[in-house]
PDB file of C-alpha atoms in Angstrom:
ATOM      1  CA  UNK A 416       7.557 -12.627  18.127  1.00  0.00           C
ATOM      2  CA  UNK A 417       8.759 -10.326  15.387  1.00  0.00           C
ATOM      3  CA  UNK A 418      12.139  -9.893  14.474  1.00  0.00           C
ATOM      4  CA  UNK A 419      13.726  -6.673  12.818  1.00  0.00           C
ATOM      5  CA  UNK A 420      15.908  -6.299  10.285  1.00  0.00           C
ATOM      6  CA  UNK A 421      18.558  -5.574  12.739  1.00  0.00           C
ATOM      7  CA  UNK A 422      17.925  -8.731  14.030  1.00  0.00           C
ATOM      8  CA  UNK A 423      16.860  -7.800  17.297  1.00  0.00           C
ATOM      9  CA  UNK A 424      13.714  -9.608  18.263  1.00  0.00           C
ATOM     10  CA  UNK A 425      10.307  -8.024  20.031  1.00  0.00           C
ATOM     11  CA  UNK A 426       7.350  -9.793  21.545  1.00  0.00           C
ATOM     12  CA  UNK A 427       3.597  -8.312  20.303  1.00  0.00           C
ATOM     13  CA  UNK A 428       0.207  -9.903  21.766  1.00  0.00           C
ATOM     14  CA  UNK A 429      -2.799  -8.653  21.021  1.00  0.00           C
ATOM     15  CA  UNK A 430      -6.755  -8.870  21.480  1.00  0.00           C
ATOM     16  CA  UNK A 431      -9.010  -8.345  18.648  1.00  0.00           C
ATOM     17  CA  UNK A 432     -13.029  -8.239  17.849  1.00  0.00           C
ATOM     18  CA  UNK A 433     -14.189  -8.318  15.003  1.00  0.00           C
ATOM     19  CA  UNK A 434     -18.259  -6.491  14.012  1.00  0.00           C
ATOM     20  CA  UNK A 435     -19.737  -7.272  10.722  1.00  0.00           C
ATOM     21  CA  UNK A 436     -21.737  -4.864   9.161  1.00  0.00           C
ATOM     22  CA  UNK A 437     -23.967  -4.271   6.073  1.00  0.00           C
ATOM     23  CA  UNK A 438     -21.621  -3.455   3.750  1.00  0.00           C
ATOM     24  CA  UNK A 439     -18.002  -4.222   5.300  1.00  0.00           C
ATOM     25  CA  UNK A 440     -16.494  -4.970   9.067  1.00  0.00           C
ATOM     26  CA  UNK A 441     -14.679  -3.111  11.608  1.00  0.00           C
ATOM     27  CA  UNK A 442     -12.099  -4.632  13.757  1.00  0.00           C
ATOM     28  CA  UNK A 443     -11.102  -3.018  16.882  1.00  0.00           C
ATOM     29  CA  UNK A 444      -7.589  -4.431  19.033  1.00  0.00           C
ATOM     30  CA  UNK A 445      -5.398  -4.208  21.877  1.00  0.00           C
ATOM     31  CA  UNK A 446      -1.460  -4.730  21.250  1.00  0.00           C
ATOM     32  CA  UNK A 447       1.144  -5.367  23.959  1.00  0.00           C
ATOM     33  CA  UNK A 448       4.358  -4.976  22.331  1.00  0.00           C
ATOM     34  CA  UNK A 449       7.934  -4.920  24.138  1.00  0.00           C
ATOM     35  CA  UNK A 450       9.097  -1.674  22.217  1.00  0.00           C
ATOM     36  CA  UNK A 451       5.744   0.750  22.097  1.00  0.00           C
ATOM     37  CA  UNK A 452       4.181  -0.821  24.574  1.00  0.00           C
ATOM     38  CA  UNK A 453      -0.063  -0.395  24.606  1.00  0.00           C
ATOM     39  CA  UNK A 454      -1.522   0.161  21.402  1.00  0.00           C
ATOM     40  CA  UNK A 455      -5.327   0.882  20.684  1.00  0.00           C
ATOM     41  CA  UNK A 456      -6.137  -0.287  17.122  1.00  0.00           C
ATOM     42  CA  UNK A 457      -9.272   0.333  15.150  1.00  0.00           C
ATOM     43  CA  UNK A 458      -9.364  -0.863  11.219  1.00  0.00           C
ATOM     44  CA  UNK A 459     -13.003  -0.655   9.466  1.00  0.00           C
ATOM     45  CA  UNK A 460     -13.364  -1.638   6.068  1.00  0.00           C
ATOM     46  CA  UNK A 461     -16.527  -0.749   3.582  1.00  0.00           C
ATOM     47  CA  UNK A 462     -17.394  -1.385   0.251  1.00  0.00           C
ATOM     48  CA  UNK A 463     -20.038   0.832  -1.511  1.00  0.00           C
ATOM     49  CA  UNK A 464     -20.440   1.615  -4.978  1.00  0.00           C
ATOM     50  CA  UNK A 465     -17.751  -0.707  -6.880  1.00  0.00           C
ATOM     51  CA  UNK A 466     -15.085   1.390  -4.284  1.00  0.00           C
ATOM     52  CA  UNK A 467     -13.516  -0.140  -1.206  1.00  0.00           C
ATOM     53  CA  UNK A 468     -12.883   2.104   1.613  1.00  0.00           C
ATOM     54  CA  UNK A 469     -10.200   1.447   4.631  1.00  0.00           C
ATOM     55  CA  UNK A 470      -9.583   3.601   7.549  1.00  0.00           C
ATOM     56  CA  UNK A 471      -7.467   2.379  10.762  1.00  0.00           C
ATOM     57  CA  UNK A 472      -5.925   4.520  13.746  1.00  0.00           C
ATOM     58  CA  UNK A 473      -3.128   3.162  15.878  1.00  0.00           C
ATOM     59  CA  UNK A 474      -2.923   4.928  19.280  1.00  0.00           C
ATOM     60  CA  UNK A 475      -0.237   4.746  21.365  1.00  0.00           C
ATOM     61  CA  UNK A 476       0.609   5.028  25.361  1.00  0.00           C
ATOM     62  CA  UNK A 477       1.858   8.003  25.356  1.00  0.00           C
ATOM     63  CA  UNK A 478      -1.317   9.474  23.175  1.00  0.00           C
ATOM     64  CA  UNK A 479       0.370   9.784  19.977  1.00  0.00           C
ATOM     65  CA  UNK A 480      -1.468   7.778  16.749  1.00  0.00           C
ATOM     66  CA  UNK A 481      -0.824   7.269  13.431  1.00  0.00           C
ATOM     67  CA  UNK A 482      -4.022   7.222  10.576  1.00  0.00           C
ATOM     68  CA  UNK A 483      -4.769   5.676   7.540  1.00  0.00           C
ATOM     69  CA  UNK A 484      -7.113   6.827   5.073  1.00  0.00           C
ATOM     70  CA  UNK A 485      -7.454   5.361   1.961  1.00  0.00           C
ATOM     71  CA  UNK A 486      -9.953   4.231  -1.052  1.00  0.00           C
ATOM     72  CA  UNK A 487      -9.699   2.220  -4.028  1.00  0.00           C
ATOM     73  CA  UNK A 488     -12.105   0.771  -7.281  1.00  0.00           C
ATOM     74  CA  UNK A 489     -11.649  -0.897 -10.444  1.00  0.00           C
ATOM     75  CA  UNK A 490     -14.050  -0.247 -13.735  1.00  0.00           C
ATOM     76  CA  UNK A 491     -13.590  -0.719 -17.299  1.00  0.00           C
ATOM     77  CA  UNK A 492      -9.912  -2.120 -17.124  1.00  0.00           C
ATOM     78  CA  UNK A 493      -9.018   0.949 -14.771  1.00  0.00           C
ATOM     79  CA  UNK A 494      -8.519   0.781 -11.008  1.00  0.00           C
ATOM     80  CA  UNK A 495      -7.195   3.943  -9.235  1.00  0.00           C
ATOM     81  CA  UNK A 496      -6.589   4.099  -5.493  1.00  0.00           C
ATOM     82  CA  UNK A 497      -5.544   6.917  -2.921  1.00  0.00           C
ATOM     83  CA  UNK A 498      -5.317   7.389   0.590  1.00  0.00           C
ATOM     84  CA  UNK A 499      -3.032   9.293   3.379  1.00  0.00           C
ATOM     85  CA  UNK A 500      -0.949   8.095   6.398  1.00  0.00           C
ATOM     86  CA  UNK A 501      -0.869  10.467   9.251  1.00  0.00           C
ATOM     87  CA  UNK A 502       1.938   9.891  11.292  1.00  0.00           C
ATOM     88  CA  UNK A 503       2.317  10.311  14.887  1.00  0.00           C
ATOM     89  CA  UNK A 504       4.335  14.141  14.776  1.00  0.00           C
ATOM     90  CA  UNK A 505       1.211  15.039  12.512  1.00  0.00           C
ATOM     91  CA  UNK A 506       3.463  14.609   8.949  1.00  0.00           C
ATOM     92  CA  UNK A 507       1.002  13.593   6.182  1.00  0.00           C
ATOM     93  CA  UNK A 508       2.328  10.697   3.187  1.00  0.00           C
ATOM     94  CA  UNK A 509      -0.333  10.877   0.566  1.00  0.00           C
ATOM     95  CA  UNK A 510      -0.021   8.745  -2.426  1.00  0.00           C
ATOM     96  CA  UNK A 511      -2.526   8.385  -5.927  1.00  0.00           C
ATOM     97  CA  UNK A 512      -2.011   5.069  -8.223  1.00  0.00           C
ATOM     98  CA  UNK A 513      -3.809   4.138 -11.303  1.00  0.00           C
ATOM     99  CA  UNK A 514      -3.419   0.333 -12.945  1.00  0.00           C
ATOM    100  CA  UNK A 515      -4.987   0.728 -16.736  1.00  0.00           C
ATOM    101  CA  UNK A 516      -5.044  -3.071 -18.382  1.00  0.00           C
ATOM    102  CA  UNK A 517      -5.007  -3.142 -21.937  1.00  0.00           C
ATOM    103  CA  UNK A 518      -4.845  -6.067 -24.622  1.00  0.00           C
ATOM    104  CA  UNK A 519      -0.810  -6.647 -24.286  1.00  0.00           C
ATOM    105  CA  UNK A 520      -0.297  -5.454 -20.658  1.00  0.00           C
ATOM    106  CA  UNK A 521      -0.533  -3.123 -17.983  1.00  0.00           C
ATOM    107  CA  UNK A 522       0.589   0.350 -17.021  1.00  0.00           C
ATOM    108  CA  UNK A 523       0.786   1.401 -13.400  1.00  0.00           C
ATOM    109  CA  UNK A 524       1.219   4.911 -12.197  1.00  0.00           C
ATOM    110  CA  UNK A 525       1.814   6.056  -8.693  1.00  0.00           C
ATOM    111  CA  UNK A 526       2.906   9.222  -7.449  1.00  0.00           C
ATOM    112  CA  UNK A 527       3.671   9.729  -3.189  1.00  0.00           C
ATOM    113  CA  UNK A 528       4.202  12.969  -1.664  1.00  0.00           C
ATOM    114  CA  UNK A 529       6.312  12.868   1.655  1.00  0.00           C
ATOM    115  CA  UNK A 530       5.304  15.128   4.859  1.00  0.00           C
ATOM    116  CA  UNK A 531       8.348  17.895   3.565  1.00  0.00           C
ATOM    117  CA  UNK A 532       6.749  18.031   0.099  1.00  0.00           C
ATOM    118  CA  UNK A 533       8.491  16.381  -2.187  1.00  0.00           C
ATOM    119  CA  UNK A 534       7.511  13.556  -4.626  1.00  0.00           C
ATOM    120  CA  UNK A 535       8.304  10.174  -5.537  1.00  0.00           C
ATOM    121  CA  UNK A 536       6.929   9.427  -9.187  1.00  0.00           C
ATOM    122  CA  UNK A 537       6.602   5.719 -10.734  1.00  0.00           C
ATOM    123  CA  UNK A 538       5.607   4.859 -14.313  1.00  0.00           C
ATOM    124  CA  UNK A 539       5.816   1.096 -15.259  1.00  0.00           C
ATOM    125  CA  UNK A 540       4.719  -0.821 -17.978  1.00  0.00           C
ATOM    126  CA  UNK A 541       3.921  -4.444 -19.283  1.00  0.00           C
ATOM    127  CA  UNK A 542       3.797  -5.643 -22.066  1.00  0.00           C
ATOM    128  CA  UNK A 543       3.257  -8.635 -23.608  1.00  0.00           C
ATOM    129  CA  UNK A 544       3.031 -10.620 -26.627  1.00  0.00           C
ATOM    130  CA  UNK A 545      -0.026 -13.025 -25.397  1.00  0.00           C
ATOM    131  CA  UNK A 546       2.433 -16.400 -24.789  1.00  0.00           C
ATOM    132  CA  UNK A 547       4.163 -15.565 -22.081  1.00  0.00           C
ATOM    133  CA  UNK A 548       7.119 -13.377 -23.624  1.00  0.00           C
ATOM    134  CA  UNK A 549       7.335  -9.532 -23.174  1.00  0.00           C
ATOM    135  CA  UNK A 550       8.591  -6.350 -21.769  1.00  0.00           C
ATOM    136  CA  UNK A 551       8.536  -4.446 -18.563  1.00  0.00           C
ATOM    137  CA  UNK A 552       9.684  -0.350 -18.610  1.00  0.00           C
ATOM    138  CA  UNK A 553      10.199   0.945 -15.235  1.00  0.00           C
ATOM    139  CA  UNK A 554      10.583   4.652 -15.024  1.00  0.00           C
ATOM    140  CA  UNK A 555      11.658   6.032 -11.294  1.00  0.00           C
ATOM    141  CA  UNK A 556      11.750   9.983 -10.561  1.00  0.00           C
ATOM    142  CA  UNK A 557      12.744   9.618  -6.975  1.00  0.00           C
ATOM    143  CA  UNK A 558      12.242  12.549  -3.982  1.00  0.00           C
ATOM    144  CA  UNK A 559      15.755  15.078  -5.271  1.00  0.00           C
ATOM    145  CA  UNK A 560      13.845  14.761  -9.142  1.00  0.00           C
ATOM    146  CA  UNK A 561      16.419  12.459 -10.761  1.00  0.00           C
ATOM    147  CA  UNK A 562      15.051   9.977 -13.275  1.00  0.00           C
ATOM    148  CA  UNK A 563      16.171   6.793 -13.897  1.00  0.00           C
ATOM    149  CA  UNK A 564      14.559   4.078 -16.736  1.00  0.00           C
ATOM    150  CA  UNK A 565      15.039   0.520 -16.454  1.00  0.00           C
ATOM    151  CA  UNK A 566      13.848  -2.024 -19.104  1.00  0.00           C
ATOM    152  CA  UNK A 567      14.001  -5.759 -19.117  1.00  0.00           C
ATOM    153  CA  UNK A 568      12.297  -8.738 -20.804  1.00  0.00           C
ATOM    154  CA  UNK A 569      10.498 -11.549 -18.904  1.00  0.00           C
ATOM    155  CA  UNK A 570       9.062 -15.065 -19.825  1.00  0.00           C
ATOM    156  CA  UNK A 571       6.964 -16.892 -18.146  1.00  0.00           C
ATOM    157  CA  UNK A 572       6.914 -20.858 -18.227  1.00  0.00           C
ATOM    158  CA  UNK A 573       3.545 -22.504 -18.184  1.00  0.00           C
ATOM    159  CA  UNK A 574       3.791 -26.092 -17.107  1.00  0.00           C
ATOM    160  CA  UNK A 575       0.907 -27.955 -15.737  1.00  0.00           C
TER     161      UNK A 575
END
């Protein structure tokens, strides 16, 4: 059972089999759900060359699917991912992200671009002064290109 934020709650059951291969898996499924009814899903998953690749398809009764393409590594204190959603009228969400670690903290930057074009921007950092004590910046340019900054402190308690 899953229930939605409007409370109302829906049934899913599903099948799944899972196939191992060299270098990742694939796992194939059949949902029952009380709201979309039958749902053919496929998710494979490979790794090759320090980059993890993920690609799943959700079709639905009525023929309709929704895609999801997307790839991600980590080297030298970087990791940068990207990928697409295709959703079922066709509308494309793409989105980029790169995590760069350095001595005092880490700065994440992800950009999404929505099916009608426009843009939703993040640029966060952390840092930190090594004991548990620092600073987090979170900059937000949302989809109508209005910026808002937000900057807070944080400590973290270490108790065994």
């Amino acid at each position: 059972e899953v229930t939605g934020r409007d409370g109302e709650t829906r049934t899913q059951n599903g099948d799944f089999s899972v196939e191992r291969t060299a270098n990742g898996r694939t796992v194939t499924g059949d949902i029952e759900t009380s709201n979309h009814g039958h749902i053919d899903t496929t998710r494979s998953v490979t790794r090759e060359n320090g980059a993890r690749n993920i690609n799943s398809t959700a079709t639905f009764e009525d023929g309709t699917s929704i895609a999801r393409s997307s790839t991600a590594s980590c080297a030298n204190r970087v990791c940068t991912s990207s990928g697409v959603i295709t959703g079922r009228d066709g509308g494309q969400t793409r989105w980029q992200a790169t995590r760069t670690r350095a001595d005092n903290g880490v700065r994440l930057q992800r950009q999404v671009t929505y099916p009608d074009g426009t843009t939703r921007i993040v640029d966060q950092v952390r840092e930190g002064d090594g004991d548990g004590e620092g600073t987090i910046t979170r900059t937000v340019t949302d989809r109508n290109g209005e910026t808002t900054t937000h900057t807070g402190e944080y400590e973290i308690d270490r108790t065994p």
